[in-house]
Short mmCIF file of C-alpha atoms in Angstrom, two decimals:
data_model
loop_
_atom_site.label_atom_id
_atom_site.label_comp_id
_atom_site.label_asym_id
_atom_site.label_seq_id
_atom_site.Cartn_x
_atom_site.Cartn_y
_atom_site.Cartn_z
CA MET I 1 0.12 -0.02 0.02
CA ALA I 2 1.26 3.48 -0.69
CA LYS I 3 2.75 5.46 2.28
CA THR I 4 3.93 8.82 2.84
CA VAL I 5 7.39 8.51 3.84
CA VAL I 6 9.80 11.10 5.54
CA ILE I 7 13.57 10.15 5.44
CA LYS I 8 15.98 11.72 7.52
CA ILE I 9 19.54 11.23 6.48
CA GLY I 10 22.38 12.20 9.09
CA SER I 11 25.50 13.89 8.38
CA ASN I 12 27.56 10.83 9.27
CA VAL I 13 25.81 8.80 6.69
CA LEU I 14 27.00 11.36 3.96
CA THR I 15 30.63 11.83 5.05
CA GLN I 16 33.37 9.36 4.99
CA GLU I 17 35.82 8.66 7.74
CA ASP I 18 38.04 11.55 6.89
CA GLY I 19 35.07 13.60 6.60
CA THR I 20 34.74 14.26 3.14
CA PRO I 21 31.54 14.00 1.20
CA ASP I 22 30.23 10.18 0.50
CA HIS I 23 28.88 10.82 -3.32
CA ASN I 24 28.50 6.89 -3.53
CA ARG I 25 26.39 6.50 -0.70
CA MET I 26 24.33 9.56 -1.44
CA ALA I 27 23.88 8.04 -5.09
CA SER I 28 22.95 4.87 -3.66
CA LEU I 29 20.34 6.33 -1.26
CA VAL I 30 18.96 8.49 -4.05
CA ASP I 31 18.52 5.54 -6.02
CA GLN I 32 16.61 3.94 -3.29
CA MET I 33 14.48 6.67 -2.93
CA VAL I 34 13.64 6.62 -6.59
CA TYR I 35 12.80 2.97 -6.08
CA LEU I 36 10.36 4.08 -2.99
CA LYS I 37 8.47 6.43 -5.38
CA GLU I 38 8.44 4.12 -8.38
CA ILE I 39 6.49 1.68 -6.07
CA GLY I 40 4.10 4.43 -5.08
CA HIS I 41 5.03 5.88 -2.35
CA HIS I 42 5.39 9.93 -1.44
CA VAL I 43 8.82 10.31 -0.25
CA VAL I 44 10.20 13.56 1.70
CA LEU I 45 13.79 13.88 2.32
CA VAL I 46 15.40 15.71 5.18
CA THR I 47 18.91 15.82 4.81
CA SER I 48 21.85 16.81 7.20
CA GLY I 49 25.16 17.53 5.56
CA ALA I 50 25.39 21.12 4.77
CA VAL I 51 27.94 22.10 7.30
CA ALA I 52 29.96 18.83 6.31
CA PHE I 53 30.19 19.73 2.99
CA GLY I 54 31.34 23.34 3.47
CA ARG I 55 33.69 22.38 5.84
CA LYS I 56 35.73 20.54 3.51
CA ALA I 57 35.06 23.18 0.71
CA LEU I 58 36.50 25.95 2.69
CA PRO I 59 39.11 25.88 5.58
CA LEU I 60 38.24 28.74 7.86
CA ASN I 61 40.57 31.27 10.04
CA PRO I 62 41.03 29.10 13.44
CA LYS I 63 40.11 32.38 15.21
CA THR I 64 36.60 32.61 13.87
CA ASP I 65 33.98 31.98 16.42
CA SER I 66 32.12 28.79 16.19
CA ILE I 67 28.87 30.13 15.36
CA THR I 68 30.03 32.00 12.33
CA LYS I 69 32.31 29.04 11.36
CA LYS I 70 28.88 27.15 11.23
CA GLN I 71 27.12 29.95 9.60
CA VAL I 72 29.86 30.17 6.61
CA TRP I 73 30.09 26.39 6.30
CA ALA I 74 26.42 25.91 6.04
CA SER I 75 26.04 28.72 3.52
CA ILE I 76 29.02 27.43 1.39
CA GLY I 77 27.73 23.55 1.80
CA GLN I 78 24.28 23.77 1.17
CA ILE I 79 24.93 24.60 -2.60
CA GLU I 80 26.94 21.58 -3.09
CA LEU I 81 24.52 19.58 -1.27
CA ILE I 82 21.59 20.57 -2.83
CA ARG I 83 23.30 20.37 -6.21
CA SER I 84 24.28 17.00 -5.71
CA TYR I 85 20.74 15.96 -4.70
CA LYS I 86 19.45 17.72 -7.92
CA ASN I 87 21.85 16.20 -10.45
CA LEU I 88 21.47 12.68 -8.80
CA PHE I 89 17.67 12.75 -9.10
CA LEU I 90 17.56 14.19 -12.32
CA GLU I 91 19.64 11.37 -13.56
CA LYS I 92 16.71 9.11 -12.72
CA GLY I 93 14.04 11.39 -14.07
CA HIS I 94 12.71 13.04 -10.78
CA THR I 95 12.37 16.72 -9.69
CA ILE I 96 13.45 17.85 -6.32
CA ALA I 97 12.27 21.10 -4.51
CA GLN I 98 14.37 22.87 -1.83
CA LEU I 99 12.84 23.92 1.48
CA MET I 100 15.05 25.75 4.01
CA VAL I 101 13.35 26.36 7.32
CA THR I 102 13.98 27.52 11.04
CA LYS I 103 12.13 26.61 14.21
CA GLU I 104 10.10 29.94 13.57
CA ASP I 105 8.33 28.61 10.59
CA PHE I 106 6.50 26.11 13.05
CA ARG I 107 5.73 28.56 15.74
CA ASP I 108 2.71 30.30 14.03
CA ARG I 109 -0.41 28.22 12.88
CA VAL I 110 -1.28 30.01 9.95
CA HIS I 111 2.71 29.92 8.74
CA TYR I 112 2.38 26.31 9.42
CA LEU I 113 -0.21 25.49 7.58
CA ASN I 114 1.05 27.38 4.56
CA MET I 115 4.10 25.31 4.82
CA LYS I 116 1.77 22.15 5.04
CA ASN I 117 0.25 23.52 1.80
CA CYS I 118 3.31 23.92 0.03
CA LEU I 119 4.58 20.37 0.87
CA ASP I 120 1.02 18.69 0.03
CA GLY I 121 1.39 20.49 -3.15
CA LEU I 122 4.65 19.35 -4.26
CA LEU I 123 3.98 15.51 -3.40
CA LYS I 124 0.62 15.80 -5.37
CA ASN I 125 2.72 16.97 -8.46
CA GLN I 126 5.48 13.89 -7.95
CA VAL I 127 8.26 16.61 -6.59
CA ILE I 128 10.51 15.33 -4.05
CA PRO I 129 10.65 17.77 -0.98
CA VAL I 130 14.20 18.27 0.00
CA ILE I 131 14.24 19.74 3.50
CA ASN I 132 17.10 21.17 5.79
CA GLU I 133 17.66 23.57 8.70
CA ASN I 134 18.88 26.81 7.42
CA ASP I 135 21.89 26.79 9.45
CA ALA I 136 23.00 30.27 8.10
CA VAL I 137 20.41 32.23 9.88
CA ALA I 138 19.25 29.53 12.81
CA VAL I 139 21.35 30.35 15.94
CA THR I 140 21.17 29.27 19.59
CA GLU I 141 17.35 29.30 20.44
CA LEU I 142 16.02 29.44 17.12
CA MET I 143 18.09 26.06 16.15
CA PHE I 144 16.32 22.45 16.20
CA THR I 145 17.72 20.46 18.43
CA ASP I 146 18.94 18.53 15.36
CA ASN I 147 17.41 17.32 12.03
CA ASP I 148 15.66 14.47 13.95
CA GLU I 149 13.53 16.86 15.44
CA LEU I 150 12.87 18.78 12.09
CA ALA I 151 11.89 15.31 10.59
CA GLY I 152 9.53 14.48 13.26
CA LEU I 153 7.82 18.08 13.06
CA VAL I 154 7.69 17.47 9.03
CA ALA I 155 6.25 13.98 9.37
CA ALA I 156 3.49 15.14 12.11
CA MET I 157 2.62 18.03 9.67
CA ILE I 158 1.84 16.22 6.41
CA ASP I 159 0.41 13.34 8.15
CA ALA I 160 3.42 10.97 7.35
CA ASN I 161 2.77 6.89 7.56
CA SER I 162 6.42 6.44 8.39
CA LEU I 163 9.66 8.11 9.68
CA VAL I 164 12.77 6.60 8.55
CA LEU I 165 15.69 8.18 10.71
CA LEU I 166 19.17 7.39 9.03
CA THR I 167 22.22 7.20 11.14
CA ASN I 168 25.41 5.47 10.98
CA VAL I 169 24.29 2.44 13.55
CA ASP I 170 21.43 -0.12 13.10
CA GLY I 171 19.55 1.33 15.78
CA ILE I 172 19.29 1.65 19.63
CA PHE I 173 21.35 -1.11 21.25
CA LYS I 174 21.42 -2.62 25.03
CA GLY I 175 25.20 -1.34 25.30
CA HIS I 176 27.71 0.31 23.39
CA PRO I 177 26.84 -0.36 19.38
CA SER I 178 30.58 -1.00 19.04
CA ASP I 179 30.38 -3.74 21.37
CA PRO I 180 29.65 -6.99 19.68
CA SER I 181 27.85 -8.40 22.63
CA ALA I 182 25.56 -5.54 22.69
CA GLU I 183 21.78 -6.76 21.92
CA LEU I 184 19.88 -4.59 19.32
CA ILE I 185 16.71 -3.58 20.69
CA THR I 186 14.17 -4.28 17.57
CA LYS I 187 10.88 -3.09 18.47
CA VAL I 188 9.63 -0.40 20.90
CA GLY I 189 6.01 -1.14 22.04
CA ARG I 190 3.53 1.08 23.14
CA GLN I 191 4.11 0.48 26.89
CA VAL I 192 7.70 1.58 26.51
CA PRO I 193 10.16 1.15 29.05
CA ASP I 194 12.79 3.95 29.74
CA LEU I 195 15.54 3.17 26.81
CA SER I 196 17.78 6.12 28.05
CA GLN I 197 19.71 3.90 30.22
CA TYR I 198 21.02 2.05 27.15
CA ILE I 199 22.12 5.11 25.24
CA THR I 200 25.43 6.76 25.24
CA SER I 201 25.97 10.58 25.48
CA GLY I 202 28.34 10.97 22.59
CA LYS I 203 27.59 13.01 19.50
CA SER I 204 28.63 12.44 16.14
CA SER I 205 31.65 14.36 14.53
CA PHE I 206 29.31 16.49 12.00
CA GLY I 207 25.68 16.42 13.24
CA ARG I 208 24.44 18.02 16.39
CA GLY I 209 22.40 15.41 17.92
CA GLY I 210 22.79 11.95 19.46
CA MET I 211 20.73 8.80 19.69
CA LEU I 212 18.94 10.23 22.84
CA THR I 213 17.44 13.08 20.66
CA LYS I 214 16.41 10.16 18.08
CA MET I 215 14.74 8.30 20.96
CA THR I 216 12.83 11.06 22.23
CA MET I 217 11.47 12.33 18.78
CA ALA I 218 10.76 8.67 17.71
CA LYS I 219 8.50 8.12 20.96
CA LYS I 220 6.85 11.50 20.40
CA SER I 221 6.16 10.83 16.72
CA ALA I 222 4.94 7.30 17.40
CA ASP I 223 2.66 8.58 19.95
CA LEU I 224 1.09 10.67 16.98
CA GLY I 225 0.47 7.59 15.02
CA ILE I 226 3.66 7.69 12.69
CA GLU I 227 5.80 4.55 12.87
CA VAL I 228 9.68 5.28 13.29
CA LEU I 229 12.42 3.27 12.35
CA ILE I 230 16.21 4.14 13.31
CA ALA I 231 18.45 2.30 11.09
CA ASN I 232 21.96 2.39 9.39
CA GLY I 233 22.08 4.44 6.42
CA LYS I 234 25.60 3.02 5.68
CA ARG I 235 24.03 -0.28 5.05
CA GLU I 236 23.34 -1.66 1.41
CA ASP I 237 19.90 -1.38 0.32
CA VAL I 238 18.62 0.11 3.74
CA LEU I 239 15.65 1.67 2.15
CA ARG I 240 14.61 -1.35 -0.23
CA SER I 241 14.92 -3.68 3.04
CA PHE I 242 12.50 -0.94 4.54
CA ALA I 243 10.07 -0.93 1.72
CA HIS I 244 10.09 -5.02 1.92
CA GLY I 245 9.49 -5.05 5.84
CA THR I 246 12.90 -6.86 6.23
CA LEU I 247 15.18 -3.99 7.95
CA GLU I 248 17.48 -4.61 10.76
CA CYS I 249 16.67 -1.70 12.90
CA THR I 250 14.71 -0.18 16.11
CA TYR I 251 10.86 0.03 14.96
CA PHE I 252 8.64 2.17 17.03
CA GLU I 253 5.18 0.92 17.24
CA PRO I 254 2.87 3.77 16.07
CA GLY I 255 -0.13 4.50 18.50
CA LYS I 256 -3.36 6.01 17.44
CA THR I 257 -3.32 8.53 14.43
CA ARG I 258 -3.82 12.39 15.86
CA HIS I 259 -5.87 14.73 14.46
CA ASN I 260 -3.31 17.43 12.72
CA GLN I 261 -3.95 20.12 14.84
CA LYS I 262 -2.93 18.22 17.63
CA LYS I 263 -0.10 16.89 15.97
CA TRP I 264 1.08 20.76 15.94
CA ILE I 265 0.35 21.46 19.43
CA ALA I 266 2.41 18.23 20.32
CA HIS I 267 5.55 19.97 18.86
CA SER I 268 4.91 23.47 20.00
CA GLU I 269 5.94 23.27 24.10
CA ASN I 270 9.08 25.42 22.89
CA TYR I 271 6.26 28.04 21.81
CA SER I 272 4.26 27.85 25.24
CA LYS I 273 3.10 31.30 26.74
CA GLY I 274 1.97 30.12 29.94
CA GLU I 275 1.11 27.17 32.16
CA VAL I 276 -1.88 26.04 34.33
CA VAL I 277 -1.59 23.84 37.44
CA VAL I 278 -4.29 21.25 37.75
CA ASN I 279 -5.42 19.13 40.74
CA GLU I 280 -5.48 15.54 41.17
CA GLY I 281 -9.00 15.08 40.11
CA ALA I 282 -8.30 17.06 36.49
CA LYS I 283 -5.21 15.03 36.28
CA LYS I 284 -7.10 11.51 36.51
CA ALA I 285 -10.02 12.80 34.45
CA LEU I 286 -7.32 14.06 31.60
CA GLY I 287 -5.70 10.35 31.86
CA SER I 288 -8.90 8.33 31.62
CA GLN I 289 -10.25 7.06 28.18
CA LYS I 290 -13.18 9.54 28.07
CA ILE I 291 -13.03 12.59 25.85
CA THR I 292 -12.22 15.34 27.96
CA SER I 293 -11.71 19.14 27.75
CA LEU I 294 -9.66 21.04 30.55
CA LEU I 295 -12.26 22.84 32.71
CA PRO I 296 -11.51 25.83 35.42
CA VAL I 297 -12.85 23.87 38.22
CA GLY I 298 -9.86 21.70 37.89
CA ILE I 299 -7.23 24.36 37.81
CA VAL I 300 -5.31 25.41 40.80
CA THR I 301 -2.78 27.81 39.44
CA VAL I 302 -2.42 30.03 36.27
CA LYS I 303 0.88 31.32 35.41
CA GLY I 304 2.24 33.72 32.49
CA ASP I 305 0.40 36.38 30.28
CA PHE I 306 -0.99 33.94 27.41
CA LEU I 307 -3.85 35.03 25.11
CA LYS I 308 -6.56 33.60 23.35
CA GLY I 309 -4.90 31.13 20.65
CA ASP I 310 -1.55 30.75 22.94
CA ILE I 311 -0.08 27.35 23.26
CA ILE I 312 -0.15 26.74 27.31
CA ARG I 313 1.62 23.94 29.44
CA ILE I 314 -0.59 21.59 31.53
CA VAL I 315 1.03 20.46 34.71
CA ASP I 316 0.39 18.66 37.85
CA GLU I 317 0.72 19.91 41.28
CA ALA I 318 4.31 17.87 41.46
CA GLY I 319 5.38 20.13 38.43
CA SER I 320 5.19 17.16 35.80
CA ILE I 321 4.15 18.36 32.39
CA LEU I 322 1.11 16.39 31.58
CA GLY I 323 0.40 17.97 28.16
CA LEU I 324 -0.10 21.07 25.98
CA GLY I 325 -3.16 22.75 24.71
CA LYS I 326 -4.47 25.88 22.71
CA ALA I 327 -6.05 28.30 25.01
CA GLU I 328 -9.66 29.48 24.62
CA TYR I 329 -9.11 32.67 26.39
CA GLY I 330 -6.62 34.54 28.03
CA ALA I 331 -4.73 34.31 31.51
CA GLY I 332 -6.66 37.06 32.89
CA SER I 333 -10.32 35.20 32.46
CA ALA I 334 -8.50 31.87 33.08
CA THR I 335 -7.51 33.26 36.57
CA GLU I 336 -10.92 34.67 37.39
CA LYS I 337 -12.44 31.28 36.70
CA ILE I 338 -9.99 29.11 38.82
CA GLY I 339 -12.01 26.42 40.77
CA GLN I 340 -15.31 27.36 39.34
CA PRO I 341 -17.66 24.45 38.11
CA HIS I 342 -19.94 25.35 34.97
CA GLN I 343 -17.37 27.17 33.27
CA ARG I 344 -16.14 27.17 29.50
CA PRO I 345 -13.33 24.81 28.88
CA LEU I 346 -9.85 26.51 29.13
CA VAL I 347 -8.69 24.12 26.39
CA HIS I 348 -10.97 22.34 24.54
CA TYR I 349 -10.44 18.42 23.78
CA ASP I 350 -10.02 19.10 19.99
CA TYR I 351 -6.76 21.43 20.95
CA LEU I 352 -5.54 19.28 23.85
CA TYR I 353 -2.52 17.17 23.46
CA LEU I 354 -1.82 14.87 26.37
CA TYR I 355 1.32 12.64 27.24
CA ASP I 356 0.87 9.33 28.05
CA LEU I 357 -0.23 9.58 31.68
CA ASN I 358 -0.42 5.73 32.34
#
């Protein structure tokens, strides 16, 4: 059956051990993405590699500060990266489009929907979107954790069926991946244990993230109804194996598909403008199987100066975050209604995203 597949390729997949671009690997992956398209799938590519490509293209003065280095290398490397993809896909008869984004592009719901509309239009016209963070302008708080976070946001935005995160190991191991005795965790079910105990804190030479960020994004995406696979992009025919269901990887079982509005809210914690603390009764109601909105009667405290339409955090009295929601009215009105029954919901169920409270 045809799927919409978001494929994220990490920097270490696209570079050789000496840090130079691995054009053969890139060509192989392009060939496999074309295969996915030719068997009927929609393909969206989220790619790292611009900084690594730029680093090799132009050595910089050692006194240049780290942020400027990254901006310069990203600016230079992005040209080579996208040109390589364009030529490789054109050789196979396929057109690509480039989208450069920052975290700001996901903050506003209208802007978010405009970007979704663009991606939907590209896919309907058989164009392959190639997406990367605009590292030349995205610095500090404007940066994604890494392109795994970006890939998760894109997958949620376009209601993707699958998210494939390609790195340079086969997935999450019980132990260090380089240890021959380490066991690959092949499936992560809905009642997921804490896997962080198995994950080392090391980051790649060229990338910004690590396996912990991949796991965090994978769990969130799976919770939104998207199957996620963390796999080794350096393995031959990795994407063909994915298509045939034979891929050796860590697979995250998807939950129930969420409405797109909730998918946007799920990724909006960094944009929240306020916080409400709820009592134990409200916490239990929100965690039940019933469709429940957040009512003022269950609210203990209102924090922040949020307005109608802003994203707010919902926390319990111990300070644990329960979820996120879009406020139906501002902080002033919410404060006046604290603890009162028979009031309009502060967050309607349709605009409420809850973490797994069980």
